[in-house]
PDB file of C-alpha atoms in Angstrom:
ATOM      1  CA  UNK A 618       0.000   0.000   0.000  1.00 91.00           C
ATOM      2  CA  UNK A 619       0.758   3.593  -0.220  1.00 94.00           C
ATOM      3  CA  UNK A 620       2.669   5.013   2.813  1.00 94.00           C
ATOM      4  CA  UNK A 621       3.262   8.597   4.113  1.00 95.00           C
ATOM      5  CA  UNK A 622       7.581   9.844   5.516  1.00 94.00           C
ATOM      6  CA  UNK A 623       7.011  13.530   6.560  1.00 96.00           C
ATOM      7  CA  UNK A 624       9.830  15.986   7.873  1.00 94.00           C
ATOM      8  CA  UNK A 625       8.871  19.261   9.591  1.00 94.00           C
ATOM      9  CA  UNK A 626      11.400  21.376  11.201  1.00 92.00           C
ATOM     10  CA  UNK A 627      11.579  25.044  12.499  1.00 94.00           C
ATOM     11  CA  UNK A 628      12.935  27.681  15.012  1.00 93.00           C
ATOM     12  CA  UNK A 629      11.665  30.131  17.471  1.00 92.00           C
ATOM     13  CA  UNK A 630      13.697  33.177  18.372  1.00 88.00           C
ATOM     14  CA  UNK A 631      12.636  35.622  20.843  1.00 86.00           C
ATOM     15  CA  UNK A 632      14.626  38.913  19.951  1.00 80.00           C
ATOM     16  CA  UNK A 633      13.798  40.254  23.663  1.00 79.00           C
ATOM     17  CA  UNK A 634      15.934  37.382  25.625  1.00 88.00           C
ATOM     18  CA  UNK A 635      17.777  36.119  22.578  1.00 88.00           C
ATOM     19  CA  UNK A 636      16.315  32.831  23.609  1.00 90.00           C
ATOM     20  CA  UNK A 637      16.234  30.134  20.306  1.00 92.00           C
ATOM     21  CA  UNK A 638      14.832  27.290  20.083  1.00 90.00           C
ATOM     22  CA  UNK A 639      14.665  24.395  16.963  1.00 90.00           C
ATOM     23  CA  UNK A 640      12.551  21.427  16.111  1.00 92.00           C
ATOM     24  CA  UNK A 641      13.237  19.066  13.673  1.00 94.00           C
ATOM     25  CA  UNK A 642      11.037  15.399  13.799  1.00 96.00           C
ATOM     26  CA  UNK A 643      10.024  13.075  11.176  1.00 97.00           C
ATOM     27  CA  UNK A 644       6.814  11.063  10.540  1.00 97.00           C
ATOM     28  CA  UNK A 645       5.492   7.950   9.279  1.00 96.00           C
ATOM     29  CA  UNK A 646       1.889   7.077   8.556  1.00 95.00           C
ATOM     30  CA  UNK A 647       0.639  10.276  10.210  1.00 93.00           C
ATOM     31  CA  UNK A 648       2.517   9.348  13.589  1.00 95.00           C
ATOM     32  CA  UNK A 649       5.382  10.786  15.241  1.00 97.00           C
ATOM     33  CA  UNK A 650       8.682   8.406  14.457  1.00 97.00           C
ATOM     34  CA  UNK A 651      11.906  10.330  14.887  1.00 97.00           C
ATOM     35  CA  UNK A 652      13.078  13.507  16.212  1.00 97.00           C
ATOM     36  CA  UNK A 653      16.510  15.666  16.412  1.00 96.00           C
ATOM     37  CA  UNK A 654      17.189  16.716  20.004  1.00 95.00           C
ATOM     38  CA  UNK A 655      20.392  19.534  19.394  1.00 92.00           C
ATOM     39  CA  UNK A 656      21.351  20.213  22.233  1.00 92.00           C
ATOM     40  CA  UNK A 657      22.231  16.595  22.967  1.00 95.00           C
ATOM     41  CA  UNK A 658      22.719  16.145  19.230  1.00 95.00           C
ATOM     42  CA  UNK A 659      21.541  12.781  19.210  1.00 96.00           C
ATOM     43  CA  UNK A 660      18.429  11.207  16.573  1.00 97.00           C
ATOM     44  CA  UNK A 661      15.453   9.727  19.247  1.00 98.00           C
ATOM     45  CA  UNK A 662      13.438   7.111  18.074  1.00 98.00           C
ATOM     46  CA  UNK A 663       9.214   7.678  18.891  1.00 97.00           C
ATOM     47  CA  UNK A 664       8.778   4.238  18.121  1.00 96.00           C
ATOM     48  CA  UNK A 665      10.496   0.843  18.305  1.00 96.00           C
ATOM     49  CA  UNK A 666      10.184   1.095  14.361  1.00 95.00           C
ATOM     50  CA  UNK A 667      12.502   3.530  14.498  1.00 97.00           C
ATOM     51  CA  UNK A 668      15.190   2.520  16.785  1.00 97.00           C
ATOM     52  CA  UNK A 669      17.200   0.940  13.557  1.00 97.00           C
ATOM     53  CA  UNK A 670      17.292   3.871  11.630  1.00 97.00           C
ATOM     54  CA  UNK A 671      18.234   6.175  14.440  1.00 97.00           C
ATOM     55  CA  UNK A 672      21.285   4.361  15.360  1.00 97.00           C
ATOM     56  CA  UNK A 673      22.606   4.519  11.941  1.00 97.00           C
ATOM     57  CA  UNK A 674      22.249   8.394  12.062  1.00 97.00           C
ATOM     58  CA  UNK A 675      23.705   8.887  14.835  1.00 97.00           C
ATOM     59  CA  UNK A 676      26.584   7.007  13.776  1.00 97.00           C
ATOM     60  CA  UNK A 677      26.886   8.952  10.837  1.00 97.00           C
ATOM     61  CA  UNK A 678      28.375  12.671  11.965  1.00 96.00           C
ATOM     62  CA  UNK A 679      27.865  14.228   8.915  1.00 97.00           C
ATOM     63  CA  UNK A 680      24.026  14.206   9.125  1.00 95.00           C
ATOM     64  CA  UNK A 681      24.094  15.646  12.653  1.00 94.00           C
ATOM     65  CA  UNK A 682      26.416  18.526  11.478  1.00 95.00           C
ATOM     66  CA  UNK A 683      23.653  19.144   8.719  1.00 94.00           C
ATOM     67  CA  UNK A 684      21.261  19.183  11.445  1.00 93.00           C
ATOM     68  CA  UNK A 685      23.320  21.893  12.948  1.00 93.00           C
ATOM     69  CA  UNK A 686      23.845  23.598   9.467  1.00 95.00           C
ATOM     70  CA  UNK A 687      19.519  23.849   9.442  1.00 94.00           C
ATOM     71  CA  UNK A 688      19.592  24.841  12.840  1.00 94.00           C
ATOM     72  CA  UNK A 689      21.757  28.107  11.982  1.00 93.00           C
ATOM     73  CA  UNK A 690      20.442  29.154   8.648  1.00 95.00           C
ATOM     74  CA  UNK A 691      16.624  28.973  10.208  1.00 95.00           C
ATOM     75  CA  UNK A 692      17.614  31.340  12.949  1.00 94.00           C
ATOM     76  CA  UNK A 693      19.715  34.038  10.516  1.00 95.00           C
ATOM     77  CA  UNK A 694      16.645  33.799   8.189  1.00 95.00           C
ATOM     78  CA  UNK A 695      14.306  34.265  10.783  1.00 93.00           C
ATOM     79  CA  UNK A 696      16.304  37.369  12.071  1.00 92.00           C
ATOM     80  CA  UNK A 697      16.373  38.558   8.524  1.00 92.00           C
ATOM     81  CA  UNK A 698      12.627  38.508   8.496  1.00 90.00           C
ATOM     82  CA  UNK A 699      11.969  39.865  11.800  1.00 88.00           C
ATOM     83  CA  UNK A 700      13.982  42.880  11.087  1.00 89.00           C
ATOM     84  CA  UNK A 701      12.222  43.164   7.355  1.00 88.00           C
ATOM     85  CA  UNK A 702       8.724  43.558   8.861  1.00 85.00           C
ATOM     86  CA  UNK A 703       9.862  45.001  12.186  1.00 83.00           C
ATOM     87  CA  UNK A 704       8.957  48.661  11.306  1.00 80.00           C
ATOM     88  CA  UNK A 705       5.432  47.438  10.219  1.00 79.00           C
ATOM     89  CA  UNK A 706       4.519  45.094  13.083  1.00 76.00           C
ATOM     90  CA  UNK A 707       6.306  47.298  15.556  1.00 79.00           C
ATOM     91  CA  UNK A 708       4.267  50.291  14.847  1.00 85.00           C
ATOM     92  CA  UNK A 709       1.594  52.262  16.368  1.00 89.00           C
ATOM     93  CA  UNK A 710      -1.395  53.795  15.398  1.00 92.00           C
ATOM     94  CA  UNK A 711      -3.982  55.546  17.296  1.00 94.00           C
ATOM     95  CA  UNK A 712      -7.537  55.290  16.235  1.00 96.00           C
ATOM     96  CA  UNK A 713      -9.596  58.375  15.230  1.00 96.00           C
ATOM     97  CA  UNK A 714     -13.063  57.598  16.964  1.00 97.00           C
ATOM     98  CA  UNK A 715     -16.400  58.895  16.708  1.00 96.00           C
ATOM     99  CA  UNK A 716     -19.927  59.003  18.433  1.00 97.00           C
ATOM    100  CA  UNK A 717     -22.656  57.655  16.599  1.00 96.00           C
ATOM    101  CA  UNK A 718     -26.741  57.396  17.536  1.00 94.00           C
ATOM    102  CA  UNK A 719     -29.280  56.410  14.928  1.00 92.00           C
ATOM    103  CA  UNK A 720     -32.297  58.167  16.835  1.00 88.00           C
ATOM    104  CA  UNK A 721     -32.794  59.519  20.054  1.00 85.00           C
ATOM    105  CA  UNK A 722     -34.053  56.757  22.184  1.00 86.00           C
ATOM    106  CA  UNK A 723     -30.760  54.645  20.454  1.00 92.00           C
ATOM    107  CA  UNK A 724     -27.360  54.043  22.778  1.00 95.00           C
ATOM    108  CA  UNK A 725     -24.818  56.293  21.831  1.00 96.00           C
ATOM    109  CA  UNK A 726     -21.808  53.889  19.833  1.00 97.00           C
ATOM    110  CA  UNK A 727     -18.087  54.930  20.547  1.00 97.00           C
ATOM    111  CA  UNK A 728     -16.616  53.816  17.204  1.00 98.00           C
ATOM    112  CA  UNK A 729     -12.723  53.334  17.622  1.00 97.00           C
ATOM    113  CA  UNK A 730     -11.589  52.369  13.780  1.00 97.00           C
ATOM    114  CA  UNK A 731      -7.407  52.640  12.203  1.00 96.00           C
ATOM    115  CA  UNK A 732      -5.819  51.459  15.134  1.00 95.00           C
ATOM    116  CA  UNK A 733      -2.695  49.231  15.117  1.00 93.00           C
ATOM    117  CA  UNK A 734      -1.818  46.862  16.719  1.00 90.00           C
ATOM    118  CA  UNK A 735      -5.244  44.988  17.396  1.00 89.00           C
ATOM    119  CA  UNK A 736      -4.768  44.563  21.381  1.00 88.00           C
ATOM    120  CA  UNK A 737      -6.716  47.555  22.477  1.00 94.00           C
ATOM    121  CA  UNK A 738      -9.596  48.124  25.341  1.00 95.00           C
ATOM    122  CA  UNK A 739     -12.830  50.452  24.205  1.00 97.00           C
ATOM    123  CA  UNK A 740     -15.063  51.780  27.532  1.00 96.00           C
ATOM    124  CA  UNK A 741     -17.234  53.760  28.699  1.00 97.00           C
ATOM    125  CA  UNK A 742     -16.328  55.476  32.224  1.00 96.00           C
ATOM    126  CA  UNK A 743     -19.076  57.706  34.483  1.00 95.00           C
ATOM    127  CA  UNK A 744     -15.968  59.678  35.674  1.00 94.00           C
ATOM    128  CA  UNK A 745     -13.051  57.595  36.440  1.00 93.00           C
ATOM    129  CA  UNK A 746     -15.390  54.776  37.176  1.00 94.00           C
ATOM    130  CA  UNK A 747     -15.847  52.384  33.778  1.00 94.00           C
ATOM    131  CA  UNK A 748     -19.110  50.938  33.258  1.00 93.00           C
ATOM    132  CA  UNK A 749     -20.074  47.346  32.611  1.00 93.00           C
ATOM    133  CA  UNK A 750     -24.052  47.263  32.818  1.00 90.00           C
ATOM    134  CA  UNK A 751     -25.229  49.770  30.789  1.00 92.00           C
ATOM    135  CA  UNK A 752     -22.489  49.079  28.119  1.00 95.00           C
ATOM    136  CA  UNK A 753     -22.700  46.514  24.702  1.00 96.00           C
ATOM    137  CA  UNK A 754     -19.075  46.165  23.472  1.00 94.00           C
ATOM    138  CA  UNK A 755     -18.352  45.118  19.977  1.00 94.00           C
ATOM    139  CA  UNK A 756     -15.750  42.493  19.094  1.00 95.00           C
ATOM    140  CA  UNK A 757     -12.156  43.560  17.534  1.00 96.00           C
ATOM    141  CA  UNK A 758     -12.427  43.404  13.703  1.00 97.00           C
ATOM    142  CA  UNK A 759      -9.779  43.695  11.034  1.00 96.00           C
ATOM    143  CA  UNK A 760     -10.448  46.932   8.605  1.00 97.00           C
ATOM    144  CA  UNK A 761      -9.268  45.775   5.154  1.00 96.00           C
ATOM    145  CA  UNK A 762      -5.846  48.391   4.991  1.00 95.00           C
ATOM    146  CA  UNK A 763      -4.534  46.440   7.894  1.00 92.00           C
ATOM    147  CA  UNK A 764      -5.691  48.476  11.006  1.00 95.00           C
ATOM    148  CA  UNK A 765      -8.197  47.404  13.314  1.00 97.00           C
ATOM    149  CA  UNK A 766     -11.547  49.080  14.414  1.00 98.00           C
ATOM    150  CA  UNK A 767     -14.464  48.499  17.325  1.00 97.00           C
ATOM    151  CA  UNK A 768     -16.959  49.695  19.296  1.00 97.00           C
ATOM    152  CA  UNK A 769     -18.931  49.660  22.403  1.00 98.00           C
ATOM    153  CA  UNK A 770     -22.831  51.502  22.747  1.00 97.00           C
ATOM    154  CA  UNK A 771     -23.512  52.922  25.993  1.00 97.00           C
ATOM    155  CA  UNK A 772     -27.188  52.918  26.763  1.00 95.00           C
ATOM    156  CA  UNK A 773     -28.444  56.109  28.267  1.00 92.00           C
ATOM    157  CA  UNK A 774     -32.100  56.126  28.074  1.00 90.00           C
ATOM    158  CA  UNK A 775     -32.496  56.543  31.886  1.00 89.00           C
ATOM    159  CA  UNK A 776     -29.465  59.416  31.898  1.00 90.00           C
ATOM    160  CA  UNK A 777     -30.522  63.180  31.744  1.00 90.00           C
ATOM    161  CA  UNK A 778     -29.044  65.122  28.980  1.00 87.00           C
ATOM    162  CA  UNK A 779     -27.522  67.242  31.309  1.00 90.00           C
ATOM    163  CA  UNK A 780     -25.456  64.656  32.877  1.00 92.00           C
ATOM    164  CA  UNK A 781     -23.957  63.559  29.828  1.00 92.00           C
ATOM    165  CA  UNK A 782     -21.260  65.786  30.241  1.00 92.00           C
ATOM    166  CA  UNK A 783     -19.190  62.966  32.885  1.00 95.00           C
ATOM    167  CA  UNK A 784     -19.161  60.458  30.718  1.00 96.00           C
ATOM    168  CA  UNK A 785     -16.799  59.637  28.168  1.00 97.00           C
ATOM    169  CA  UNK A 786     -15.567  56.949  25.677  1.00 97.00           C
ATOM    170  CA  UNK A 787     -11.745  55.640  26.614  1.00 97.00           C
ATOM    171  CA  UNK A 788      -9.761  53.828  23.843  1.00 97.00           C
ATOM    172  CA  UNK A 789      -6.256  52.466  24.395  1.00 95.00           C
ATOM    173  CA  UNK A 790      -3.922  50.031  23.029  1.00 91.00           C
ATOM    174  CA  UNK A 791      -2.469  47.261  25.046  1.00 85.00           C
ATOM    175  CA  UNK A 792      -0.122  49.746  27.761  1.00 77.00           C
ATOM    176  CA  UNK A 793      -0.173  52.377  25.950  1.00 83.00           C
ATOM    177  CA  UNK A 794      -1.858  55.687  26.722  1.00 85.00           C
ATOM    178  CA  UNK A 795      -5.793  56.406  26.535  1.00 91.00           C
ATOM    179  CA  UNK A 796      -7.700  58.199  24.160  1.00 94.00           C
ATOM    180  CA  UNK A 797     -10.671  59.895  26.148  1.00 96.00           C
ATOM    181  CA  UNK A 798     -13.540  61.442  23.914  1.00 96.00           C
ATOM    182  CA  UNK A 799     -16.095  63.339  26.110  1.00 96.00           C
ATOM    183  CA  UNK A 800     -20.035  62.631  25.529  1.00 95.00           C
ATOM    184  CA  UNK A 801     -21.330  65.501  23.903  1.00 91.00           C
ATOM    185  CA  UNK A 802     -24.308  65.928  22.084  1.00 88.00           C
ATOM    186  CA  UNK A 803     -22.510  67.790  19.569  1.00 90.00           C
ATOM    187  CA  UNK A 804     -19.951  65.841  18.570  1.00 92.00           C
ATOM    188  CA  UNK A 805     -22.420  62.603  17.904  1.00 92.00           C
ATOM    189  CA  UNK A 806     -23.084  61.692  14.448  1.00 93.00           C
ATOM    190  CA  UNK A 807     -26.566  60.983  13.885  1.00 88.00           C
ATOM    191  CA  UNK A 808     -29.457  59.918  11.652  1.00 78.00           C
ATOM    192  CA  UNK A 809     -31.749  62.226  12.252  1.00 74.00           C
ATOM    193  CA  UNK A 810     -32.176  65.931  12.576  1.00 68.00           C
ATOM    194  CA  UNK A 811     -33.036  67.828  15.624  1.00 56.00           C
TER     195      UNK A 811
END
């Protein structure tokens, strides 16, 4: 019958620590059968199947070096790539955000939208204190350019207009600083006239 020999191998580098860290293992039939431990440079065998075929490679030197080799050249291309994209996927952008309301009785929708990257926090806050009950947050959703946008509607049928004023919509990006836009009636975008 037909059978299936798969090899998969990679590395991790984390730029912070300059911590690295490689995988190399080989399949059979869908199942795990051999795997390249480097730091011990040694072939293991996952199954008794394998136990022949590991003992010849690690008797042979050259294929460990080449093991090695793979090991280095993943790493330097994975630096390479890290530092090609850095100034993309290191960046910052700050949303611009708006107030919507499609009629008067409707909640009032903080829309965040052009923000990168997409780990960000959108609430509504009765002075300093944020609000849970009254408030429907959207989910985080990818804007096609890239960015990232979302929203949260703050119902405030039982608030009186003239309280408005201590509430506000806070945006901010994972430890970075907030974005406070103040409630007021004129800077909602609306649907109807009045």
């Amino acid at each position: 019958g037909v059978h299936i020999f798969q090899w998969m191998y990679g590395c991790e580098w984390d730029d912070e620590i300059d911590e690295r860290n490689w995988f190399c293992q080989w399949g059979y039939d869908g199942e795990d059968f051999i795997s390249f431990k480097l730091k011990e440079e040694i072939y293991v065998a996952a199954k008794r199947e394998a136990e022949i075929i590991t003992h010849r490679w690690n008797q042979n030197r050259a294929l460990i070096e080449q093991q090695k080799y793979y090991y280095q050249i993943c790493i330097k291309w994975l630096q390479k790539f890290v530092d090609y994209g850095r100034s993309s996927l290191m960046r910052t952008e700050l949303p611009s955000v708006s107030l919507l309301q499609k009629e008067p009785s409707s909640p009032v929708t903080c829309m965040a939208t052009g923000f990168y990257p997409g780990g960000a926090t959108l609430s509504w806050r009765r002075g300093e204190e944020e609000l849970h009950e009254e408030v429907e947050p959207g989910e985080i959703l990818p804007n096609p350019d890239g960015t990232f946008q979302m929203s949260a509607a703050l119902d405030l049928s039982s608030v009186p207009p003239e309280d408005w004023s201590s509430y506000k919509c806070v945006f901010q990006l994972s430890g970075g600083q907030e974005v406070p836009t103040s409630l007021d009636r004129k800077r909602i975008t609306t649907n109807w006239e009045g």
